[in-house]
mmCIF file of C-alpha atoms and ligand atoms in Angstrom:
data_model
loop_
_atom_site.group_PDB
_atom_site.id
_atom_site.type_symbol
_atom_site.label_atom_id
_atom_site.label_comp_id
_atom_site.label_asym_id
_atom_site.label_seq_id
_atom_site.Cartn_x
_atom_site.Cartn_y
_atom_site.Cartn_z
ATOM 1 C CA MET A 1 73.561 59.611 77.092
ATOM 2 C CA ASN A 2 75.431 57.381 79.511
ATOM 3 C CA THR A 3 74.857 59.161 82.841
ATOM 4 C CA ASN A 4 77.461 56.979 84.551
ATOM 5 C CA THR A 5 80.257 58.528 82.519
ATOM 6 C CA PHE A 6 82.214 61.103 84.497
ATOM 7 C CA ARG A 7 81.848 64.509 82.923
ATOM 8 C CA PRO A 8 84.230 67.242 84.070
ATOM 9 C CA ALA A 9 82.619 70.555 85.008
ATOM 10 C CA VAL A 10 83.539 73.642 82.998
ATOM 11 C CA LEU A 11 82.751 77.328 83.513
ATOM 12 C CA VAL A 12 82.089 79.584 80.529
ATOM 13 C CA ALA A 13 82.658 82.964 82.148
ATOM 14 C CA ARG A 14 80.994 85.174 79.511
ATOM 15 C CA ALA A 15 78.254 84.787 76.913
ATOM 16 C CA VAL A 16 79.641 83.163 73.759
ATOM 17 C CA PHE A 17 78.293 81.597 70.574
ATOM 18 C CA PRO A 18 75.524 79.106 71.580
ATOM 19 C CA GLU A 19 76.916 76.557 69.113
ATOM 20 C CA VAL A 20 80.268 76.628 70.906
ATOM 21 C CA VAL A 21 78.579 76.174 74.292
ATOM 22 C CA ALA A 22 76.648 73.273 72.722
ATOM 23 C CA ARG A 23 79.944 71.694 71.629
ATOM 24 C CA LEU A 24 81.259 71.989 75.174
ATOM 25 C CA ARG A 25 78.068 70.391 76.523
ATOM 26 C CA GLN A 26 78.789 67.275 74.454
ATOM 27 C CA HIS A 27 81.764 66.657 76.758
ATOM 28 C CA PHE A 28 81.229 68.590 79.986
ATOM 29 C CA ASP A 29 78.761 69.795 82.601
ATOM 30 C CA VAL A 30 78.749 73.403 81.539
ATOM 31 C CA ASP A 31 77.986 76.380 83.778
ATOM 32 C CA ASP A 32 77.522 79.088 81.163
ATOM 33 C CA ASN A 33 76.551 82.747 81.328
ATOM 34 C CA PRO A 34 74.028 83.504 78.558
ATOM 35 C CA GLU A 35 72.927 86.684 80.379
ATOM 36 C CA ASP A 36 76.517 87.879 80.069
ATOM 37 C CA ILE A 37 76.815 89.025 83.666
ATOM 38 C CA ILE A 38 80.268 90.429 84.378
ATOM 39 C CA TYR A 39 81.554 88.367 87.319
ATOM 40 C CA ASN A 40 83.706 90.244 89.810
ATOM 41 C CA LYS A 41 86.674 88.435 91.292
ATOM 42 C CA ALA A 42 84.696 86.961 94.219
ATOM 43 C CA GLU A 43 81.956 85.707 91.900
ATOM 44 C CA LEU A 44 84.424 84.309 89.358
ATOM 45 C CA THR A 45 86.245 82.519 92.205
ATOM 46 C CA ARG A 46 82.953 81.119 93.520
ATOM 47 C CA ARG A 47 81.755 80.020 90.073
ATOM 48 C CA LEU A 48 85.024 78.182 89.495
ATOM 49 C CA HIS A 49 84.491 75.946 92.522
ATOM 50 C CA GLY A 50 84.413 72.340 91.382
ATOM 51 C CA LYS A 51 85.325 73.235 87.781
ATOM 52 C CA ALA A 52 88.129 71.414 85.981
ATOM 53 C CA GLY A 53 88.225 73.946 83.190
ATOM 54 C CA ALA A 54 87.262 77.525 82.394
ATOM 55 C CA PHE A 55 86.573 79.445 79.196
ATOM 56 C CA THR A 56 87.532 83.081 79.752
ATOM 57 C CA THR A 57 87.834 86.283 77.746
ATOM 58 C CA GLY A 58 90.310 89.144 78.038
ATOM 59 C CA GLY A 59 88.318 90.883 80.787
ATOM 60 C CA ASP A 60 88.390 87.928 83.199
ATOM 61 C CA ARG A 61 91.371 88.310 85.528
ATOM 62 C CA VAL A 62 92.726 84.982 86.806
ATOM 63 C CA ASP A 63 95.391 85.441 89.490
ATOM 64 C CA ALA A 64 97.044 83.527 92.321
ATOM 65 C CA GLU A 65 94.101 83.978 94.702
ATOM 66 C CA VAL A 66 91.541 82.767 92.178
ATOM 67 C CA LEU A 67 93.725 79.731 91.442
ATOM 68 C CA ALA A 68 94.477 78.996 95.125
ATOM 69 C CA ALA A 69 90.744 78.914 95.889
ATOM 70 C CA ASN A 70 90.238 76.354 93.091
ATOM 71 C CA PRO A 71 92.884 73.630 93.370
ATOM 72 C CA GLN A 72 90.793 71.293 91.182
ATOM 73 C CA LEU A 73 91.188 73.603 88.162
ATOM 74 C CA ARG A 74 93.331 72.119 85.367
ATOM 75 C CA ILE A 75 92.992 74.478 82.411
ATOM 76 C CA VAL A 76 91.856 78.021 81.685
ATOM 77 C CA ALA A 77 91.298 78.705 77.971
ATOM 78 C CA ASN A 78 91.333 82.375 77.027
ATOM 79 C CA MET A 79 89.350 83.448 73.962
ATOM 80 C CA ALA A 80 92.019 86.030 73.075
ATOM 81 C CA VAL A 81 95.565 86.004 71.808
ATOM 82 C CA GLY A 82 96.576 88.461 74.564
ATOM 83 C CA TYR A 83 96.758 86.999 78.046
ATOM 84 C CA ASN A 84 97.661 89.870 80.321
ATOM 85 C CA ASN A 85 94.507 88.960 82.278
ATOM 86 C CA PHE A 86 96.371 85.828 83.414
ATOM 87 C CA ASP A 87 99.071 85.817 86.094
ATOM 88 C CA LEU A 88 101.101 83.208 84.220
ATOM 89 C CA PRO A 89 103.709 82.576 86.965
ATOM 90 C CA ALA A 90 100.779 81.866 89.321
ATOM 91 C CA PHE A 91 99.366 79.403 86.752
ATOM 92 C CA ASN A 92 102.756 77.671 86.636
ATOM 93 C CA ALA A 93 103.007 77.503 90.427
ATOM 94 C CA ALA A 94 99.453 76.149 90.686
ATOM 95 C CA GLY A 95 100.002 73.607 87.897
ATOM 96 C CA VAL A 96 97.163 75.027 85.795
ATOM 97 C CA LEU A 97 97.474 75.075 82.027
ATOM 98 C CA ALA A 98 96.703 78.347 80.232
ATOM 99 C CA THR A 99 95.835 78.578 76.537
ATOM 100 C CA ASN A 100 95.144 81.467 74.144
ATOM 101 C CA THR A 101 93.888 81.848 70.550
ATOM 102 C CA PRO A 102 96.780 82.899 68.309
ATOM 103 C CA ASP A 103 96.815 82.820 64.478
ATOM 104 C CA VAL A 104 93.064 82.589 63.888
ATOM 105 C CA LEU A 105 92.694 86.347 64.433
ATOM 106 C CA THR A 106 95.876 87.623 62.789
ATOM 107 C CA GLU A 107 94.558 88.760 59.399
ATOM 108 C CA THR A 108 91.247 90.115 60.723
ATOM 109 C CA THR A 109 93.056 92.157 63.371
ATOM 110 C CA ALA A 110 95.625 93.402 60.862
ATOM 111 C CA ASP A 111 92.759 94.483 58.552
ATOM 112 C CA PHE A 112 91.239 96.472 61.375
ATOM 113 C CA GLY A 113 94.519 98.068 62.464
ATOM 114 C CA PHE A 114 95.113 99.215 58.907
ATOM 115 C CA ALA A 115 91.541 100.512 58.604
ATOM 116 C CA LEU A 116 91.810 102.435 61.873
ATOM 117 C CA MET A 117 95.110 103.969 60.786
ATOM 118 C CA MET A 118 93.544 105.022 57.478
ATOM 119 C CA ALA A 119 90.463 106.394 59.208
ATOM 120 C CA ALA A 120 92.661 108.534 61.467
ATOM 121 C CA ALA A 121 94.886 109.708 58.601
ATOM 122 C CA ARG A 122 91.938 110.603 56.327
ATOM 123 C CA ARG A 123 89.810 112.043 59.160
ATOM 124 C CA MET A 124 86.867 109.725 58.491
ATOM 125 C CA ALA A 125 85.182 109.858 61.898
ATOM 126 C CA GLU A 126 85.605 113.586 62.272
ATOM 127 C CA SER A 127 84.141 114.314 58.841
ATOM 128 C CA GLU A 128 81.292 111.851 59.335
ATOM 129 C CA HIS A 129 80.265 113.564 62.584
ATOM 130 C CA PHE A 130 80.352 116.896 60.728
ATOM 131 C CA LEU A 131 78.064 115.560 58.000
ATOM 132 C CA ARG A 132 75.635 113.925 60.452
ATOM 133 C CA ALA A 133 75.424 117.184 62.377
ATOM 134 C CA GLY A 134 74.053 118.856 59.215
ATOM 135 C CA ARG A 135 77.037 121.161 58.907
ATOM 136 C CA TRP A 136 77.971 120.261 55.300
ATOM 137 C CA ASP A 137 76.758 123.171 53.169
ATOM 138 C CA ARG A 138 79.576 123.637 50.644
ATOM 139 C CA TRP A 139 82.754 122.193 49.134
ATOM 140 C CA ALA A 140 85.987 123.699 50.429
ATOM 141 C CA TYR A 141 89.518 123.274 49.094
ATOM 142 C CA ASP A 142 90.865 122.161 52.453
ATOM 143 C CA MET A 143 87.844 120.359 53.825
ATOM 144 C CA PHE A 144 89.065 117.619 56.160
ATOM 145 C CA ALA A 145 92.367 117.455 54.324
ATOM 146 C CA GLY A 146 94.320 114.685 55.971
ATOM 147 C CA SER A 147 97.599 112.933 55.338
ATOM 148 C CA ASP A 148 98.306 110.326 52.679
ATOM 149 C CA VAL A 149 98.765 106.704 53.587
ATOM 150 C CA HIS A 150 100.185 105.464 50.268
ATOM 151 C CA GLY A 151 103.882 106.108 49.977
ATOM 152 C CA ALA A 152 104.159 107.284 53.604
ATOM 153 C CA THR A 153 106.385 105.782 56.298
ATOM 154 C CA LEU A 154 104.574 103.168 58.365
ATOM 155 C CA GLY A 155 106.047 102.595 61.831
ATOM 156 C CA ILE A 156 105.136 99.458 63.739
ATOM 157 C CA LEU A 157 105.901 98.952 67.421
ATOM 158 C CA GLY A 158 105.683 95.238 68.226
ATOM 159 C CA MET A 159 106.360 93.027 65.230
ATOM 160 C CA GLY A 160 104.612 89.755 65.972
ATOM 161 C CA ARG A 161 102.165 88.072 63.652
ATOM 162 C CA ILE A 162 99.672 90.954 63.588
ATOM 163 C CA GLY A 163 102.431 93.554 63.157
ATOM 164 C CA GLN A 164 103.767 91.577 60.204
ATOM 165 C CA GLY A 165 100.260 91.438 58.713
ATOM 166 C CA ILE A 166 100.013 95.231 58.905
ATOM 167 C CA ALA A 167 103.516 95.629 57.459
ATOM 168 C CA LYS A 168 102.554 93.468 54.467
ATOM 169 C CA ARG A 169 99.427 95.489 53.835
ATOM 170 C CA GLY A 170 101.395 98.729 53.976
ATOM 171 C CA ALA A 171 104.360 97.639 51.880
ATOM 172 C CA LEU A 172 102.640 95.525 49.255
ATOM 173 C CA GLY A 173 99.268 97.250 49.017
ATOM 174 C CA PHE A 174 100.098 100.899 49.634
ATOM 175 C CA GLY A 175 103.749 101.258 48.668
ATOM 176 C CA MET A 176 104.658 102.345 52.179
ATOM 177 C CA LYS A 177 108.150 102.364 53.596
ATOM 178 C CA VAL A 178 107.924 100.127 56.674
ATOM 179 C CA ILE A 179 110.078 100.512 59.765
ATOM 180 C CA TYR A 180 109.565 98.647 63.023
ATOM 181 C CA HIS A 181 110.854 98.319 66.517
ATOM 182 C CA ASN A 182 110.667 95.125 68.507
ATOM 183 C CA ARG A 183 112.651 93.753 71.452
ATOM 184 C CA SER A 184 114.079 91.109 69.185
ATOM 185 C CA ARG A 185 114.847 91.721 65.548
ATOM 186 C CA LEU A 186 113.120 89.472 63.023
ATOM 187 C CA PRO A 187 115.200 87.056 60.960
ATOM 188 C CA GLU A 188 116.384 88.711 57.734
ATOM 189 C CA ALA A 189 114.177 86.508 55.575
ATOM 190 C CA THR A 190 111.070 87.543 57.549
ATOM 191 C CA GLU A 191 112.063 91.204 57.320
ATOM 192 C CA ALA A 192 112.428 90.802 53.567
ATOM 193 C CA ALA A 193 109.073 89.015 53.243
ATOM 194 C CA VAL A 194 107.238 91.915 54.903
ATOM 195 C CA ASN A 195 109.540 94.614 53.507
ATOM 196 C CA ALA A 196 110.350 96.028 56.938
ATOM 197 C CA ARG A 197 113.494 97.511 58.458
ATOM 198 C CA TRP A 198 114.328 97.362 62.194
ATOM 199 C CA VAL A 199 115.086 100.717 63.829
ATOM 200 C CA ASP A 200 115.552 101.809 67.449
ATOM 201 C CA LYS A 201 112.535 103.222 69.239
ATOM 202 C CA ALA A 202 113.683 106.864 68.959
ATOM 203 C CA THR A 203 114.063 106.538 65.170
ATOM 204 C CA LEU A 204 110.668 104.879 64.905
ATOM 205 C CA LEU A 205 109.008 107.753 66.768
ATOM 206 C CA LYS A 206 110.851 110.385 64.772
ATOM 207 C CA GLU A 207 110.401 108.927 61.271
ATOM 208 C CA ALA A 208 106.942 107.328 61.253
ATOM 209 C CA ASP A 209 104.156 109.146 59.442
ATOM 210 C CA HIS A 210 101.756 106.577 60.812
ATOM 211 C CA LEU A 211 102.702 104.699 63.969
ATOM 212 C CA VAL A 212 100.772 101.520 64.799
ATOM 213 C CA LEU A 213 101.083 99.785 68.187
ATOM 214 C CA VAL A 214 100.745 96.012 68.207
ATOM 215 C CA LEU A 215 102.901 94.948 71.152
ATOM 216 C CA PRO A 216 101.628 92.754 73.999
ATOM 217 C CA TYR A 217 100.971 94.441 77.341
ATOM 218 C CA SER A 218 103.441 93.813 80.139
ATOM 219 C CA PRO A 219 104.329 95.958 83.165
ATOM 220 C CA GLU A 220 107.536 96.976 81.314
ATOM 221 C CA ASN A 221 105.413 98.272 78.427
ATOM 222 C CA HIS A 222 103.135 100.330 80.681
ATOM 223 C CA HIS A 223 102.876 103.855 79.218
ATOM 224 C CA CYS A 224 105.629 103.137 76.735
ATOM 225 C CA ILE A 225 103.954 105.855 74.653
ATOM 226 C CA ALA A 226 103.572 108.839 76.982
ATOM 227 C CA ALA A 227 104.172 112.605 76.747
ATOM 228 C CA ALA A 228 107.933 112.267 76.085
ATOM 229 C CA GLU A 229 107.394 109.783 73.239
ATOM 230 C CA LEU A 230 104.513 111.771 71.716
ATOM 231 C CA ALA A 231 106.782 114.827 71.725
ATOM 232 C CA GLN A 232 109.253 112.973 69.490
ATOM 233 C CA MET A 233 106.643 112.250 66.812
ATOM 234 C CA LYS A 234 106.010 114.428 63.752
ATOM 235 C CA PRO A 235 103.207 116.969 64.236
ATOM 236 C CA THR A 236 101.651 115.498 61.061
ATOM 237 C CA ALA A 237 101.850 111.897 62.336
ATOM 238 C CA THR A 238 99.030 109.580 63.403
ATOM 239 C CA LEU A 239 99.072 107.040 66.224
ATOM 240 C CA THR A 240 96.986 103.850 66.156
ATOM 241 C CA ASN A 241 96.638 101.568 69.182
ATOM 242 C CA ILE A 242 95.178 98.081 68.671
ATOM 243 C CA ALA A 243 97.442 96.532 71.314
ATOM 244 C CA ARG A 244 96.209 97.013 74.863
ATOM 245 C CA GLY A 245 95.054 99.803 77.100
ATOM 246 C CA GLY A 246 97.856 100.960 79.372
ATOM 247 C CA ILE A 247 100.497 100.859 76.639
ATOM 248 C CA VAL A 248 99.584 104.467 75.833
ATOM 249 C CA ASP A 249 99.202 107.146 78.496
ATOM 250 C CA ASP A 250 95.697 108.127 77.364
ATOM 251 C CA ALA A 251 95.686 111.367 79.376
ATOM 252 C CA ALA A 252 98.923 112.504 77.706
ATOM 253 C CA LEU A 253 97.578 111.469 74.299
ATOM 254 C CA ALA A 254 94.401 113.522 74.798
ATOM 255 C CA VAL A 255 96.559 116.585 75.511
ATOM 256 C CA ALA A 256 98.803 115.930 72.482
ATOM 257 C CA LEU A 257 95.732 115.594 70.224
ATOM 258 C CA ARG A 258 94.072 118.707 71.617
ATOM 259 C CA GLU A 259 97.244 120.745 71.176
ATOM 260 C CA ARG A 260 97.819 119.200 67.708
ATOM 261 C CA ARG A 261 101.254 117.967 68.690
ATOM 262 C CA ILE A 262 100.313 114.948 66.602
ATOM 263 C CA ALA A 263 97.675 115.081 63.866
ATOM 264 C CA ALA A 264 95.312 112.273 64.787
ATOM 265 C CA ALA A 265 94.873 108.931 66.505
ATOM 266 C CA GLY A 266 92.915 105.725 66.068
ATOM 267 C CA LEU A 267 92.207 103.835 69.278
ATOM 268 C CA ASP A 268 90.582 100.440 69.765
ATOM 269 C CA VAL A 269 91.885 99.839 73.310
ATOM 270 C CA PHE A 270 91.902 102.035 76.391
ATOM 271 C CA GLU A 271 93.335 102.229 79.875
ATOM 272 C CA GLY A 272 90.613 100.958 82.212
ATOM 273 C CA GLU A 273 88.241 100.051 79.352
ATOM 274 C CA PRO A 274 85.293 100.009 78.906
ATOM 275 C CA ALA A 275 85.805 103.424 80.524
ATOM 276 C CA VAL A 276 87.425 105.912 78.136
ATOM 277 C CA HIS A 277 89.487 108.889 79.275
ATOM 278 C CA PRO A 278 87.117 111.903 79.075
ATOM 279 C CA GLY A 279 89.837 113.949 77.385
ATOM 280 C CA LEU A 280 89.721 111.563 74.413
ATOM 281 C CA LEU A 281 85.954 111.897 74.088
ATOM 282 C CA ASP A 282 86.411 115.633 73.893
ATOM 283 C CA VAL A 283 88.863 115.922 70.975
ATOM 284 C CA PRO A 284 87.719 115.652 67.341
ATOM 285 C CA ASN A 285 90.904 114.226 65.813
ATOM 286 C CA VAL A 286 90.618 110.707 67.194
ATOM 287 C CA VAL A 287 88.720 107.669 65.914
ATOM 288 C CA LEU A 288 87.440 105.573 68.824
ATOM 289 C CA THR A 289 86.244 101.964 68.577
ATOM 290 C CA PRO A 290 85.251 99.593 71.419
ATOM 291 C CA HIS A 291 87.972 96.885 71.267
ATOM 292 C CA ILE A 292 86.636 95.213 68.127
ATOM 293 C CA ALA A 293 89.803 94.634 66.066
ATOM 294 C CA SER A 294 89.297 90.847 66.016
ATOM 295 C CA SER A 295 85.552 91.131 65.571
ATOM 296 C CA SER A 296 84.571 89.617 62.279
ATOM 297 C CA VAL A 297 81.894 86.957 62.687
ATOM 298 C CA ALA A 298 84.137 84.256 61.241
ATOM 299 C CA THR A 299 87.137 85.165 63.381
ATOM 300 C CA ARG A 300 85.272 85.505 66.671
ATOM 301 C CA LEU A 301 83.732 82.075 65.987
ATOM 302 C CA ALA A 302 87.162 80.625 65.186
ATOM 303 C CA MET A 303 88.548 82.098 68.425
ATOM 304 C CA ALA A 304 85.697 80.641 70.489
ATOM 305 C CA ASN A 305 86.073 77.246 68.817
ATOM 306 C CA LEU A 306 89.829 77.229 69.421
ATOM 307 C CA ALA A 307 89.321 77.986 73.119
ATOM 308 C CA ALA A 308 86.750 75.178 73.244
ATOM 309 C CA ASP A 309 89.095 72.819 71.362
ATOM 310 C CA ASN A 310 91.762 73.455 73.996
ATOM 311 C CA LEU A 311 89.349 72.604 76.824
ATOM 312 C CA ILE A 312 88.080 69.485 75.061
ATOM 313 C CA ALA A 313 91.584 68.250 74.220
ATOM 314 C CA VAL A 314 93.045 68.728 77.677
ATOM 315 C CA LEU A 315 90.074 67.484 79.692
ATOM 316 C CA THR A 316 89.589 64.376 77.543
ATOM 317 C CA GLY A 317 93.192 63.250 77.927
ATOM 318 C CA GLY A 318 94.763 64.983 74.934
ATOM 319 C CA THR A 319 97.182 67.833 74.448
ATOM 320 C CA ALA A 320 96.377 71.540 74.230
ATOM 321 C CA LEU A 321 96.492 73.006 70.719
ATOM 322 C CA THR A 322 97.784 76.440 71.737
ATOM 323 C CA PRO A 323 99.281 76.216 75.230
ATOM 324 C CA LEU A 324 100.966 79.192 76.904
ATOM 325 C CA ASN A 325 102.776 77.400 79.691
ATOM 326 C CA ALA A 326 103.107 73.727 78.776
ATOM 327 C CA GLY A 327 106.345 72.414 80.240
ATOM 328 C CA GLN A 328 106.425 75.140 82.873
ATOM 329 C CA LEU A 329 103.892 73.714 85.290
ATOM 330 C CA GLN A 330 105.543 73.290 88.679
ATOM 331 C CA ARG A 331 102.818 71.086 90.090
ATOM 332 C CA ARG A 332 100.922 68.443 88.136
ATOM 333 C CA ALA A 333 97.278 69.427 87.902
HETATM 334 C C1 LIG B 401 89.589 90.000 72.158
HETATM 335 C C2 LIG B 401 92.051 90.718 71.949
HETATM 336 O O1 LIG B 401 88.424 90.423 71.557
HETATM 337 O O2 LIG B 401 92.719 88.572 71.294
HETATM 338 C C3 LIG B 401 92.985 89.568 71.943
HETATM 339 O O3 LIG B 401 94.030 89.652 72.601
HETATM 340 O O4 LIG B 401 92.370 91.754 72.417
HETATM 341 C C4 LIG B 401 90.684 90.607 71.332
HETATM 342 O O5 LIG B 401 90.782 89.879 70.148
HETATM 343 C C5 LIG B 401 89.507 90.331 73.618
HETATM 344 O O6 LIG B 401 90.668 90.151 74.330
HETATM 345 C C6 LIG B 401 88.380 89.508 74.281
HETATM 346 O O7 LIG B 401 88.789 88.251 74.680
#
């Protein structure tokens, strides 16, 4: 190796695939984290000193203070399609490029959202716990009778790429009637391709047999499903959240599930995760998974490689593959 060649320094904030770290090492001096220590803000800020680039995941918050303490930083590549851990206006003001990992996780995440919805509807977790507890001693006509998925009305809140993937699965695979609500309506041709009809939010809540949340988190979306919204849903309906914690008021949802104001829920994301609201741990009619919707081996590897590709492109004089704020940087990095 030519030791005279300048190699930018890069932080990899969490443990990731060794082969992806090895790829980064071909180009950069890499400060990685194989022990997977969770850096607090002060430690993340300190570790970023002298780094031109950073590889982050959804739990690593990068805000104005972190950026101000590291004026040499040029790019932060998030291994996630969601980027609510980034203060994007602060990135723009600091002239730091942000990237995410769209597309590579769409189908895997849609698979999981559909599976979680089905598990909630057909009471899979609840009945499995019953069996494991040794309580299965007879057949019963109404044993864990749930609600059908095929032919039911699928409601989708947030109709981006993943929402469209779930709509396709529902309409084409399960003969579901698909309705959706999104800030902006999809072009007619896209609606037709996924067999979905736009409705207002109140209609979505009222008509969905199975409501799936796939919208990005923003302060405006905070608790956009809370007690008042849950009260508008059918008592037989299910709610599935694969979007972000904070979109649902988890405390209100725990009450609605306990009081059977809705039938069941499937949750992959939680307010304040990895902590989970104790009320949710206490009710049987909810399927709980630890934020794994994108977690197939192939997809997580593709996400990590895309984040690495962004770092390599930008720090070797090229262009980011999946930039979030290109053209909005107010100061040249
Ligand atoms: C990630 C996600 O696993 O991509 C996203 O937005 O929520 C998940 O796929 C998580 O954010 C870790 O980076």
